mmCIF file of C-alpha atoms in Angstrom:
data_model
loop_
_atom_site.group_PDB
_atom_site.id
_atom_site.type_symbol
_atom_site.label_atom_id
_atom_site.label_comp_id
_atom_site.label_asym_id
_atom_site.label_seq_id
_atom_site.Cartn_x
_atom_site.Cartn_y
_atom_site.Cartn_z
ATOM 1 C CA UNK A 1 0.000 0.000 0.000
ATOM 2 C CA UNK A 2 0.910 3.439 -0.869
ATOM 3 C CA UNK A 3 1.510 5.862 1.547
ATOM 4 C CA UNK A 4 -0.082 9.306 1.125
ATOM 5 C CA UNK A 5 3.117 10.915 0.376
ATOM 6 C CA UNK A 6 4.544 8.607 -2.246
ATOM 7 C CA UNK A 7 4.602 8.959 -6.064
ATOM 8 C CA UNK A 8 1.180 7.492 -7.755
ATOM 9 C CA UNK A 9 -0.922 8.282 -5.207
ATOM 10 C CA UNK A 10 -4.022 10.073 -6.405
ATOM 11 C CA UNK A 11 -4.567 12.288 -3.181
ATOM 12 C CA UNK A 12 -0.935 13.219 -3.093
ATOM 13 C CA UNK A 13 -0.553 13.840 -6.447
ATOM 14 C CA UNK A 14 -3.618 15.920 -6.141
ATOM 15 C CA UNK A 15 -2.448 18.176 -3.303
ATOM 16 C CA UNK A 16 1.018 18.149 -5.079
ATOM 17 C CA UNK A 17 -1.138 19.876 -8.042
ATOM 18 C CA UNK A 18 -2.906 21.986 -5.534
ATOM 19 C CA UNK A 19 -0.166 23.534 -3.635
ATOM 20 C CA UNK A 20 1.245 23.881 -7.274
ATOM 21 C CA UNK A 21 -1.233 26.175 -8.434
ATOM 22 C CA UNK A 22 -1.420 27.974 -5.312
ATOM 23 C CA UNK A 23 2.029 29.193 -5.998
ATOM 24 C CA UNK A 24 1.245 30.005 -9.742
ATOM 25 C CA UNK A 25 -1.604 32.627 -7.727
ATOM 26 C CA UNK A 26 1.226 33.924 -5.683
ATOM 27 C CA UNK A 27 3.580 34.521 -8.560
ATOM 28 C CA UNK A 28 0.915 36.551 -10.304
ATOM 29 C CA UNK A 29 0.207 38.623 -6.990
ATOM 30 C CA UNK A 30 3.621 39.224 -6.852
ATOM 31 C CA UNK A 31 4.290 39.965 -10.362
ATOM 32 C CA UNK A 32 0.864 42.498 -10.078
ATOM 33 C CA UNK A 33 3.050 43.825 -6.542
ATOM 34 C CA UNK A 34 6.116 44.487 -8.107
ATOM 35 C CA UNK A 35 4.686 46.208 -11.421
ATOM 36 C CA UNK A 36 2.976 48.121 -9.631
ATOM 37 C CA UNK A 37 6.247 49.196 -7.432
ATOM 38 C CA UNK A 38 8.353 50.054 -10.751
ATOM 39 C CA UNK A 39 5.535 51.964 -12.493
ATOM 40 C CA UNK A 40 4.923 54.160 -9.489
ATOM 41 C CA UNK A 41 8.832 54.663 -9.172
ATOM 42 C CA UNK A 42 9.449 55.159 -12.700
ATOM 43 C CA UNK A 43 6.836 57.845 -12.613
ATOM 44 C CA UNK A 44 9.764 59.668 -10.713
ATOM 45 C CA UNK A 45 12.779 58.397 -12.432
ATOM 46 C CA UNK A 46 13.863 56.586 -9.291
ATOM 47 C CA UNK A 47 13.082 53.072 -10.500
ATOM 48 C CA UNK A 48 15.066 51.035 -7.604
ATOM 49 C CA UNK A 49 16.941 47.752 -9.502
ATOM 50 C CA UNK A 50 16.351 44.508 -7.447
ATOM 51 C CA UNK A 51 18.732 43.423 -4.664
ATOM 52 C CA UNK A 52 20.777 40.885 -5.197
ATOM 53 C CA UNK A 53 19.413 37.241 -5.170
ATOM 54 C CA UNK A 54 21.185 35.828 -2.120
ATOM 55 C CA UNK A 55 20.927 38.883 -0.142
ATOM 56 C CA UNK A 56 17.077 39.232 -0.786
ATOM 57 C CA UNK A 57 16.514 35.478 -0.097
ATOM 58 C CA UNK A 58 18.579 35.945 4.034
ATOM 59 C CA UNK A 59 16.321 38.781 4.444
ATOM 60 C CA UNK A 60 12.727 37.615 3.402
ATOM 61 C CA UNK A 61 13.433 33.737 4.047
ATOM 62 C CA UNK A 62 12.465 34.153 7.587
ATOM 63 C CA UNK A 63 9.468 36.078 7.242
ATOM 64 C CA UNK A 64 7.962 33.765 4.662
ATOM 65 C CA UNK A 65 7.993 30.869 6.682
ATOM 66 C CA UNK A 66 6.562 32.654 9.702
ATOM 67 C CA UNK A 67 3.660 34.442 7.527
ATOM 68 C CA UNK A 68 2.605 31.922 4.661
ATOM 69 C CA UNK A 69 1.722 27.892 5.550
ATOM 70 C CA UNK A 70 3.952 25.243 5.576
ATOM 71 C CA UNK A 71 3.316 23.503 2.720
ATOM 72 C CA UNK A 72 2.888 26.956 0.592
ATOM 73 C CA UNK A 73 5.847 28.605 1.587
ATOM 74 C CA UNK A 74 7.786 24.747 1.323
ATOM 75 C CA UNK A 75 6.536 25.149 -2.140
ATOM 76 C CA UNK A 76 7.542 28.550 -2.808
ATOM 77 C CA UNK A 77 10.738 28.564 -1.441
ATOM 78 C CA UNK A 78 11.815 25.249 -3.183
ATOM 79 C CA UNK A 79 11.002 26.899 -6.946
ATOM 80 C CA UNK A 80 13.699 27.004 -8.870
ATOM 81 C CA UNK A 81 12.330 31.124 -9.210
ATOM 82 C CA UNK A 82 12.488 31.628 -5.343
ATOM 83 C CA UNK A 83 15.127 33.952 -5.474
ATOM 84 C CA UNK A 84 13.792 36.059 -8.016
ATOM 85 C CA UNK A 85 10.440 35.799 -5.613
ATOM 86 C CA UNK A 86 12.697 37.106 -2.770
ATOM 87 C CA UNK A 87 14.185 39.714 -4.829
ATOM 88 C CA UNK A 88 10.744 41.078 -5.801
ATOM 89 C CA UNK A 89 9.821 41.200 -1.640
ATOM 90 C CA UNK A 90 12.870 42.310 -0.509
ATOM 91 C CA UNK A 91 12.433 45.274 -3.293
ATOM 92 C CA UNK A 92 9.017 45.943 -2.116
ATOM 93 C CA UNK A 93 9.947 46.346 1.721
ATOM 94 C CA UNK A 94 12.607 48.556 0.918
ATOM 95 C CA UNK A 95 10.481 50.475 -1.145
ATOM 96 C CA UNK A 96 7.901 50.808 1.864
ATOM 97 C CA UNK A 97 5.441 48.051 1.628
ATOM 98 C CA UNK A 98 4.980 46.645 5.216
ATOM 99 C CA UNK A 99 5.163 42.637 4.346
ATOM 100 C CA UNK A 100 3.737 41.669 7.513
ATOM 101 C CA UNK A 101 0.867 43.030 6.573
ATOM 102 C CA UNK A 102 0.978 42.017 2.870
ATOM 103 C CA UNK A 103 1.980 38.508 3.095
ATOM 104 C CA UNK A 104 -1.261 37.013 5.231
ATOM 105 C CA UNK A 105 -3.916 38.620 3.104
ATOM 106 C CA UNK A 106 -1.391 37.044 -0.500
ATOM 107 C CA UNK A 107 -1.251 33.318 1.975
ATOM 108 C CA UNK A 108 -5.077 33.598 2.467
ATOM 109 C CA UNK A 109 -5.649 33.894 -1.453
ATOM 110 C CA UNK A 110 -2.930 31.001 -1.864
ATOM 111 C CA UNK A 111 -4.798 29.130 -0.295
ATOM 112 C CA UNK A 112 -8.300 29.373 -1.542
ATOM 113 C CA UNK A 113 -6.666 28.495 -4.816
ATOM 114 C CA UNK A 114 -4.606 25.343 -2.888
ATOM 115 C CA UNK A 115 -8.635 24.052 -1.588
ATOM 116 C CA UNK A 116 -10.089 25.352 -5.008
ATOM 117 C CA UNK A 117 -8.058 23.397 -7.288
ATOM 118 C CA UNK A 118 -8.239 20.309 -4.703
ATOM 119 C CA UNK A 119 -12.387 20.076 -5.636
ATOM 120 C CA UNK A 120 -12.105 20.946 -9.238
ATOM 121 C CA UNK A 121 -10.946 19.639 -12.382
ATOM 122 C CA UNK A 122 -8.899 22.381 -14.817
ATOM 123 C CA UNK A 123 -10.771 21.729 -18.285
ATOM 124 C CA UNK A 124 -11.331 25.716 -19.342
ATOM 125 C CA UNK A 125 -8.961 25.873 -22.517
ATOM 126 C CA UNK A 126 -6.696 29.354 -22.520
ATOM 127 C CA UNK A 127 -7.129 31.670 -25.814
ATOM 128 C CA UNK A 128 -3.912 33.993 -25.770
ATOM 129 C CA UNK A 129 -3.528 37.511 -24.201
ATOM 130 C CA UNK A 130 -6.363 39.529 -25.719
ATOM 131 C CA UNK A 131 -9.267 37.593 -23.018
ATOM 132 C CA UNK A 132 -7.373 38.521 -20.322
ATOM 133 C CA UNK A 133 -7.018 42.377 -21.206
ATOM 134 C CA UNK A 134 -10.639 41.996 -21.546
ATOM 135 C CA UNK A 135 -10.606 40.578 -18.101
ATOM 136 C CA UNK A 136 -8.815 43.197 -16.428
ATOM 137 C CA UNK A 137 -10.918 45.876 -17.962
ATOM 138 C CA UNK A 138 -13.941 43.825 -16.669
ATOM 139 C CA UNK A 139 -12.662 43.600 -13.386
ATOM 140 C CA UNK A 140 -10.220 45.884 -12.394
ATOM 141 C CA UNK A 141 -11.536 49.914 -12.662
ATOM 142 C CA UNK A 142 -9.448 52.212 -13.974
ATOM 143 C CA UNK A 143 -5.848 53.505 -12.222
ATOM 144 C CA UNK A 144 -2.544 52.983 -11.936
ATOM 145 C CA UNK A 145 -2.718 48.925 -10.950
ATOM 146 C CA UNK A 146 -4.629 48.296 -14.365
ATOM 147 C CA UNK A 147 -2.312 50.347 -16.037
ATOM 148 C CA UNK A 148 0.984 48.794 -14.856
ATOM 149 C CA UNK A 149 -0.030 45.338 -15.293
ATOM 150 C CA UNK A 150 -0.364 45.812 -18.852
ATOM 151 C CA UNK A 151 2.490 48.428 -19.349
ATOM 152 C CA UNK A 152 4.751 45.773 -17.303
ATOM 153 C CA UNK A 153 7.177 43.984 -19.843
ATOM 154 C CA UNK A 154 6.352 41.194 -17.694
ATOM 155 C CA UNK A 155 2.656 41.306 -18.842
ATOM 156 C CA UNK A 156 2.776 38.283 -21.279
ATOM 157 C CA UNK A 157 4.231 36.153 -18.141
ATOM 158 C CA UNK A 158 1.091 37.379 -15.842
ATOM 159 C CA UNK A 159 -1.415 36.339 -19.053
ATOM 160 C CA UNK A 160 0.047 32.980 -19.363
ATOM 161 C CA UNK A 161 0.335 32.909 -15.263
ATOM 162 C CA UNK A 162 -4.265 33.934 -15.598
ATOM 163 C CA UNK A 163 -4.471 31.102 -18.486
ATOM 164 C CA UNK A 164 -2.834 28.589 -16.580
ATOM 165 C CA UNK A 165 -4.895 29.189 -13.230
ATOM 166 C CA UNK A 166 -8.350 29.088 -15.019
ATOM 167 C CA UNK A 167 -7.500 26.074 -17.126
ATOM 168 C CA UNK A 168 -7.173 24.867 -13.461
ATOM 169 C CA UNK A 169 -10.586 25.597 -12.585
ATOM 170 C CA UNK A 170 -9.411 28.871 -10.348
ATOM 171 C CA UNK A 171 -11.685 31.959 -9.725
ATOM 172 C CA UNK A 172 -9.195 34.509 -12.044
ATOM 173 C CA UNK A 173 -11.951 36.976 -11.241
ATOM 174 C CA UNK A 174 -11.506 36.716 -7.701
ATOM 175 C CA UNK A 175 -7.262 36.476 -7.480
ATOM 176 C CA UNK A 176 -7.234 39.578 -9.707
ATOM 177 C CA UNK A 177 -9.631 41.772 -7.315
ATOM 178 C CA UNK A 178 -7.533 40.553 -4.200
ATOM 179 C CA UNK A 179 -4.258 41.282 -6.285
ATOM 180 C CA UNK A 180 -5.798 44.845 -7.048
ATOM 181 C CA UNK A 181 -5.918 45.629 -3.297
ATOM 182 C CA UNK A 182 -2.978 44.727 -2.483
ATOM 183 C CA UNK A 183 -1.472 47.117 -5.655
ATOM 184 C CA UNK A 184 -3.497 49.562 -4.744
ATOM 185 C CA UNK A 185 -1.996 49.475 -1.303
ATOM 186 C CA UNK A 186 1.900 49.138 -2.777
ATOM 187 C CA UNK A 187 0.921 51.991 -5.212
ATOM 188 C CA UNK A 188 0.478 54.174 -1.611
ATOM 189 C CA UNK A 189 3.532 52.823 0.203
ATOM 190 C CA UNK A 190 5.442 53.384 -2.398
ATOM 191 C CA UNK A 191 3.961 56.862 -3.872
ATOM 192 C CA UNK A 192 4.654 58.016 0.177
ATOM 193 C CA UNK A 193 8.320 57.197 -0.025
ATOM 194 C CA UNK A 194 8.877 58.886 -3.406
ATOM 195 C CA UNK A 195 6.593 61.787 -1.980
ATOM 196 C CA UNK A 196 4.243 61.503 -5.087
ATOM 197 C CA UNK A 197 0.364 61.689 -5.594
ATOM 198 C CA UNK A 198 -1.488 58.150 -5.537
ATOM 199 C CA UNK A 199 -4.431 59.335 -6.775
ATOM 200 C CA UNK A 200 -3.685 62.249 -8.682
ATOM 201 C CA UNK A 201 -6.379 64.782 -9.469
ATOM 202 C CA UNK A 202 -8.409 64.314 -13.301
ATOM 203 C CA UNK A 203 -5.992 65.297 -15.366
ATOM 204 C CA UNK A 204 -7.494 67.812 -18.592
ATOM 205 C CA UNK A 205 -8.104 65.105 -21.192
ATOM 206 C CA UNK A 206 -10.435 63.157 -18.561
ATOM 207 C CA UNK A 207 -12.084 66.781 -17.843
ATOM 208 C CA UNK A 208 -12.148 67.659 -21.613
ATOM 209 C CA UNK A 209 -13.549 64.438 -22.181
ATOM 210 C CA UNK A 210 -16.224 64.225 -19.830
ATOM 211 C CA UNK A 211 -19.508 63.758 -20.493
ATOM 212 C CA UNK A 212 -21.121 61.775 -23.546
ATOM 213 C CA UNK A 213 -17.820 60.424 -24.507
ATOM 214 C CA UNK A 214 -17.118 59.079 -21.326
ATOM 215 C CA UNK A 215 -20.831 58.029 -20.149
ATOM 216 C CA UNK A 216 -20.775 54.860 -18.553
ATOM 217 C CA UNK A 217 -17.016 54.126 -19.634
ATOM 218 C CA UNK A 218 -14.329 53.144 -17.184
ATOM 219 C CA UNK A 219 -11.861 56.075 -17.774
ATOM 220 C CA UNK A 220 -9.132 57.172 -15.610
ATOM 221 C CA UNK A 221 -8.764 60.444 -14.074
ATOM 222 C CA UNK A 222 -5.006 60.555 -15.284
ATOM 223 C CA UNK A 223 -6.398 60.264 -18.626
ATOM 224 C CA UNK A 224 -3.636 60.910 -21.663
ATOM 225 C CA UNK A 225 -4.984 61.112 -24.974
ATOM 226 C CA UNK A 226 -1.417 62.632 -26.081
ATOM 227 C CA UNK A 227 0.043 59.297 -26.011
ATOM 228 C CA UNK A 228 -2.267 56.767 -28.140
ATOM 229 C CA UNK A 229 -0.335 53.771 -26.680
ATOM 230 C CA UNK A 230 -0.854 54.624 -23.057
ATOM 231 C CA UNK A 231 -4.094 55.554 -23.750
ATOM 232 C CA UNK A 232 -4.985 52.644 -25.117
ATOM 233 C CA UNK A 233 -3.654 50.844 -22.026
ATOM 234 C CA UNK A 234 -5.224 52.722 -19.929
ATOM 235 C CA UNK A 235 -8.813 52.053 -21.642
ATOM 236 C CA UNK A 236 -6.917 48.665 -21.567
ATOM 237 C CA UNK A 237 -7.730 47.877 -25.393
ATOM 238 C CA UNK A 238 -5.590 45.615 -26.983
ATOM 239 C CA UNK A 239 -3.398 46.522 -30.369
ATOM 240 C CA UNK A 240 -5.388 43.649 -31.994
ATOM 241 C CA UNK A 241 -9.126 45.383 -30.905
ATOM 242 C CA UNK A 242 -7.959 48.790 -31.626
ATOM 243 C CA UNK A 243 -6.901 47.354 -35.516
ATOM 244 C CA UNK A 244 -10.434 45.384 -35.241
ATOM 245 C CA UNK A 245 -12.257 48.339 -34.558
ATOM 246 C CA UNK A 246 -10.572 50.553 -37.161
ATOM 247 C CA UNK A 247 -11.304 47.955 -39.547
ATOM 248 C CA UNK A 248 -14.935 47.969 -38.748
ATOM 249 C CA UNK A 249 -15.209 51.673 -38.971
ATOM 250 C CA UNK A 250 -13.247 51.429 -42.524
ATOM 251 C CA UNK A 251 -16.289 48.865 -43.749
ATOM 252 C CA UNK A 252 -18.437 51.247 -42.342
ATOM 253 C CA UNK A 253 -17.802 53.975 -44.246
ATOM 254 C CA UNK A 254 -17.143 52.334 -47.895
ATOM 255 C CA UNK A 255 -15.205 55.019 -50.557
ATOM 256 C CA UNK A 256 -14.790 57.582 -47.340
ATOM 257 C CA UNK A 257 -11.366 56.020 -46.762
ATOM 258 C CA UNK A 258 -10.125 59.816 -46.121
ATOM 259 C CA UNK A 259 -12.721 60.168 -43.326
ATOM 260 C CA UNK A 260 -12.482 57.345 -41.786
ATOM 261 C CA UNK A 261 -8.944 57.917 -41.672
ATOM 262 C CA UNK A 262 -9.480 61.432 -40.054
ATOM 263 C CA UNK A 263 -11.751 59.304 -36.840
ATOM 264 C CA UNK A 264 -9.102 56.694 -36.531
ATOM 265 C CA UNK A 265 -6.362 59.489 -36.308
ATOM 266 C CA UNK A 266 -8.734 61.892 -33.708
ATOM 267 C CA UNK A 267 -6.900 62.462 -30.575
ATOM 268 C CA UNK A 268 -10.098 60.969 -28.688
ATOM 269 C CA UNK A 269 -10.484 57.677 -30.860
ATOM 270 C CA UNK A 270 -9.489 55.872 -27.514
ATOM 271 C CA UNK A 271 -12.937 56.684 -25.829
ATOM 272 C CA UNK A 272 -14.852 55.254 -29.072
ATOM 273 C CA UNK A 273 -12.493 52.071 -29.304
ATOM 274 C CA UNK A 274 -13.526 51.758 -25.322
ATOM 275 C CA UNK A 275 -16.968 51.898 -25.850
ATOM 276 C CA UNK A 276 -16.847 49.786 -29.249
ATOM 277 C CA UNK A 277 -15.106 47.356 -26.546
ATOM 278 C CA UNK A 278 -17.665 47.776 -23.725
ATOM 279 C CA UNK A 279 -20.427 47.152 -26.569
ATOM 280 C CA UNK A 280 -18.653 44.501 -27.831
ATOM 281 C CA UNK A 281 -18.567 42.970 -24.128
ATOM 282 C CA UNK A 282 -22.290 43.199 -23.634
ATOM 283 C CA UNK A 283 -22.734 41.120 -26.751
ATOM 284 C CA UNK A 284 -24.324 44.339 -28.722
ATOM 285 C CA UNK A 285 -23.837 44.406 -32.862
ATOM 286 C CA UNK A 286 -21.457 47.306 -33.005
ATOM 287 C CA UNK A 287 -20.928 47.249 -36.586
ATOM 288 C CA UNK A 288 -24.873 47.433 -36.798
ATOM 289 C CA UNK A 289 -24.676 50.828 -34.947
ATOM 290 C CA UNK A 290 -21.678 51.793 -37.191
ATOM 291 C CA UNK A 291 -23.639 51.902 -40.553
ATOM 292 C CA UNK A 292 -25.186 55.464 -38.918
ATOM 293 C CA UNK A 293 -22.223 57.078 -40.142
ATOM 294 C CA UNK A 294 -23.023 56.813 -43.744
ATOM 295 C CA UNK A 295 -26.794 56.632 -43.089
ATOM 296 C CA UNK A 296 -26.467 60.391 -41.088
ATOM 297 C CA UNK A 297 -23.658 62.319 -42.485
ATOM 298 C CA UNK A 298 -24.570 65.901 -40.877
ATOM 299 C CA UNK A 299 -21.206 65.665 -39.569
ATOM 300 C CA UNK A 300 -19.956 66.698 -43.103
ATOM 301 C CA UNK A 301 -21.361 70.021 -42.289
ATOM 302 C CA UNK A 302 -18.956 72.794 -40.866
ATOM 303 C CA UNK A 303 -15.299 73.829 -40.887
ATOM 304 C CA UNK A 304 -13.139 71.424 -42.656
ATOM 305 C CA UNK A 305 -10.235 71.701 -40.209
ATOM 306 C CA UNK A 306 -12.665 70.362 -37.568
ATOM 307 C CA UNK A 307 -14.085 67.418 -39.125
ATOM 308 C CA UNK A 308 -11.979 64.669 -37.350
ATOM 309 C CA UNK A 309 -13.945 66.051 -34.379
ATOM 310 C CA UNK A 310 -16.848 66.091 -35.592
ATOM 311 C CA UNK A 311 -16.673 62.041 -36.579
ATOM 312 C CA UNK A 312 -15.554 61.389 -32.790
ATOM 313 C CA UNK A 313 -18.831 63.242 -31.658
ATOM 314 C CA UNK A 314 -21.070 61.170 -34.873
ATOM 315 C CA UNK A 315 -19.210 57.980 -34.406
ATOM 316 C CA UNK A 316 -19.895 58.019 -30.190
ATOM 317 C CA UNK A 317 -23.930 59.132 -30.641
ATOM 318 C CA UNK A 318 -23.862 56.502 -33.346
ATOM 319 C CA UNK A 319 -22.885 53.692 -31.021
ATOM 320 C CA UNK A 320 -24.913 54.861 -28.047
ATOM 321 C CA UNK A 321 -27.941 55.074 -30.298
ATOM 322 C CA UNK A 322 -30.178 52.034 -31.218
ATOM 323 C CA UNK A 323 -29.098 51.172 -35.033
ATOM 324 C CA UNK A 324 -32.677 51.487 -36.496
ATOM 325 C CA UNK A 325 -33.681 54.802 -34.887
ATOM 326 C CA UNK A 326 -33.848 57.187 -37.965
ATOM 327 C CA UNK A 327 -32.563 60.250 -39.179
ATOM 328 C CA UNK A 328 -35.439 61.910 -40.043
ATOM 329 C CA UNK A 329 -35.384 65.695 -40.894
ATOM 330 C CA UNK A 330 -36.964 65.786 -36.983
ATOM 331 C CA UNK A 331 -33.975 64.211 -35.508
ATOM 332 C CA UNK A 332 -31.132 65.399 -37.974
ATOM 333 C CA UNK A 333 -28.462 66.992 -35.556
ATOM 334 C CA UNK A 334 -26.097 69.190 -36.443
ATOM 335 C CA UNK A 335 -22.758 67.713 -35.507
ATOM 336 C CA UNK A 336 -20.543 70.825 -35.368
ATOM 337 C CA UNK A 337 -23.085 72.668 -33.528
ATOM 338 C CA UNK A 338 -23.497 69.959 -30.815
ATOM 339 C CA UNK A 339 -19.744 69.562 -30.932
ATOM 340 C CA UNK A 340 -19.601 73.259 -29.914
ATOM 341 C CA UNK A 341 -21.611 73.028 -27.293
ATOM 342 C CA UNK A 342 -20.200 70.433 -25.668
ATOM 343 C CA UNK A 343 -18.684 70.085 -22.167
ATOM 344 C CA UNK A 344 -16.258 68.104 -23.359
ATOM 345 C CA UNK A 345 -13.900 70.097 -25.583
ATOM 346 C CA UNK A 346 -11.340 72.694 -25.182
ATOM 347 C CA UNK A 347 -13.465 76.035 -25.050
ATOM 348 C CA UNK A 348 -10.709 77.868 -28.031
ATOM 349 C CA UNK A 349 -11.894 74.745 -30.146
ATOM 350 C CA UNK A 350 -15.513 74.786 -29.310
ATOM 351 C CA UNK A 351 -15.352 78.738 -30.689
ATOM 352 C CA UNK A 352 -13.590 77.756 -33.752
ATOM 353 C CA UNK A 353 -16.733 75.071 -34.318
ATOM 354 C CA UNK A 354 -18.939 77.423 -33.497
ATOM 355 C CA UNK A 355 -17.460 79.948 -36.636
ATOM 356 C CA UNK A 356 -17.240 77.115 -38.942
ATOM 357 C CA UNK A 357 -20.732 75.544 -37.866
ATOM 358 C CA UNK A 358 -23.320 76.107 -41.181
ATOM 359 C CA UNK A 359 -26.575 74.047 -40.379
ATOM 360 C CA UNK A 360 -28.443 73.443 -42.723
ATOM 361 C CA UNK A 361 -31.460 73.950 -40.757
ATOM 362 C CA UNK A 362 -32.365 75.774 -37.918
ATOM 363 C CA UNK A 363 -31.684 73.501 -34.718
ATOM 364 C CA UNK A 364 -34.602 72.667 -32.101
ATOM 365 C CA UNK A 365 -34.067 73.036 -28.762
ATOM 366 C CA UNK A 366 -33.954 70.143 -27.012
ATOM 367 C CA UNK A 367 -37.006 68.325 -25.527
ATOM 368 C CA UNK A 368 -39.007 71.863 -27.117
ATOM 369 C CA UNK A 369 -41.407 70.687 -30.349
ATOM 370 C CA UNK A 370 -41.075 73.341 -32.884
ATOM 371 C CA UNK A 371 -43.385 76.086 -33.431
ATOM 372 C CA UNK A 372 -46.476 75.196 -34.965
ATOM 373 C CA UNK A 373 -47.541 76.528 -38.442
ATOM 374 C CA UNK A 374 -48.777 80.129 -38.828
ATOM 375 C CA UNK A 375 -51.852 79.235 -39.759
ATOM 376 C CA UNK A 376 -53.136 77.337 -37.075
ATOM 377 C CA UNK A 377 -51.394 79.790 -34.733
ATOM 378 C CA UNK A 378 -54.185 82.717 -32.962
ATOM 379 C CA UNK A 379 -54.213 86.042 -34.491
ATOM 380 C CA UNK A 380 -53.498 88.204 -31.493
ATOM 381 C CA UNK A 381 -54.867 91.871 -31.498
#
């Protein structure tokens, strides 16, 4: 008979499989910890390289074992990337993060996923990088612990790190919301010691922007439309949905190449792509609500050096509007009108669409029928 500790043995190998991917959850907290640390660090050029391995592993060694279980921090410690582990802790407490405090609440999620993967059988098959940006924008809100997972160069490791734990059966959901905490707590520590702002004030393209751009999107108040890759990042939409989604705008708008050109290149595409991506979450036929671009073209109307704008402001009513709603001549808006009275743009721009604004008709005010016709109007005196 096999003892429960011996090779072959179903409930060891089990538990051997379990404490396994209990450490896989603790390399991606980690991983979240540490990106997280550099990001807020690099923010003030004082991006602090790790310690060395053997001095890290004397100084956190102790403190594992006392903090984590047995059989976790067995586990941990006898990975052949334990030193880089210690490195990354070590890095973190000298960078302010109180580990005593850390460490418990990372053990307590190591192991739910220990007991978690002991009941159930991995059989969820992984699909690359792009569902778990989606992931993080479904479950982690906007900020700097979104952003530096997926401005970390180790974000590829961390996706693989999220496939392997949910092929496992693991709550990915669940590790990432307790791993957001935790950042959001090293994003303080840290931010203290470098004497910056943790939660910095909205920054003027999330106060440009808000309002029906940013309706019901998760955007950041350190919003920065000036760089389209951070943006992006921040929105967390993936290069390969930002090329789907100018693609679909590009079939959208057949022989207006130039145009759609114009929208893709708009300093606020970002905000569409993120709520082509929220749609496109929900399960709702963006490229349905797309085809109001060609079916409502008001937005041709007005100063040429303005129209990129104007396609941002069509494009976003186009997707928050039902696709069959018409354009009758009751409902036609003027696009470069609305633009220039919007809350969201620049008040020197929103004068220069006012100049260039030419409706075609005069605009109704809104929720106000128009005035009826003179001849059922009463004659006054």
């Amino acid at each position: 008979m096999t003892t429960p500790g011996q090779e072959g043995d179903p409930f060891a190998d089990a538990m051997r499989e379990a404490v396994g991917t209990s450490v896989e959850a603790w390399r991606l907290m980690m991983a979240v910890a540490d990106a997280v640390r550099r990001y807020q660090q690099r923010k003030k050029d004082r991006e602090a390289d790790l310690p060395p391995a053997e001095e890290a592993v004397n100084e956190v060694a102790s403190t594992v074992r006392t903090l984590v279980p047995p059989d976790i921090s067995a586990a941990l410690m006898g990975g052949a990337d334990w030193p880089r582990m210690a490195q990354q802790m070590a890095a973190l407490r000298r960078a302010g993060v109180d580990l005593d405090g850390i460490l418990p609440r990372m053990a307590e999620v190591a192991v739910t996923v220990r007991d978690s993967v002991a009941e159930n059988a991995a059989r969820v098959s992984r699909e690359g990088t792009g569902e778990w940006e989606r992931l993080l924008r479904e479950t982690l809100p906007a900020g700097p612990v979104r952003e530096a997972i997926l401005s970390s160069p180790t974000w590829p490791d961390i996706a693989a790190t999220m496939a392997r734990l949910d092929e496992r059966g693991v709550d990915v959901r669940g590790i990432l919301a307790s791993a957001h905490n935790e950042g959001v707590g090293v994003d303080r520590a840290v931010a203290r010691v470098l004497g910056a702002n943790a939660a910095p004030a909205a920054s003027r393209d999330a106060m440009l922007s808000y309002g029906p751009l940013t309706t019901s999107l998760d955007a950041p108040k350190d919003l920065d439309l000036s760089d389209r890759a951070r943006a992006l990042r921040q929105l967390a939409i993936s290069p390969a949905e930002n090329e789907r989604y100018g693609r679909w705008v590009q079939e959208a708008m057949p022989g207006r190449e130039q145009e759609a050109g114009l929208l893709l290149a708009a300093r606020q595409w970002p905000l569409v792509a993120a709520r082509m991506a929220k749609m496109e979450s929900e399960g709702k036929p963006v490229r349905e609500h797309l085809t109001r671009l060609m079916k409502d073209t008001s937005w041709e109307q007005g100063a040429s050096s303005q129209l990129g704008v104007r396609l941002v402001v069509a494009a976003n009513e186009a997707l928050r509007r039902v696709p069959w709603e018409g354009a009758g001549s009751g409902s036609r808006v003027n696009a470069a009108a609305a633009r220039s009275r919007s809350t969201s743009m620049d008040p020197t721009e929103r004068r220069a669409v006012a100049k260039g604004a030419a409706p075609a008709e005069a605009l109704v005010a809104p929720h106000r029928p128009e005035s009826a016709p003179a001849s059922n109007r009463k004659k006054t005196r």
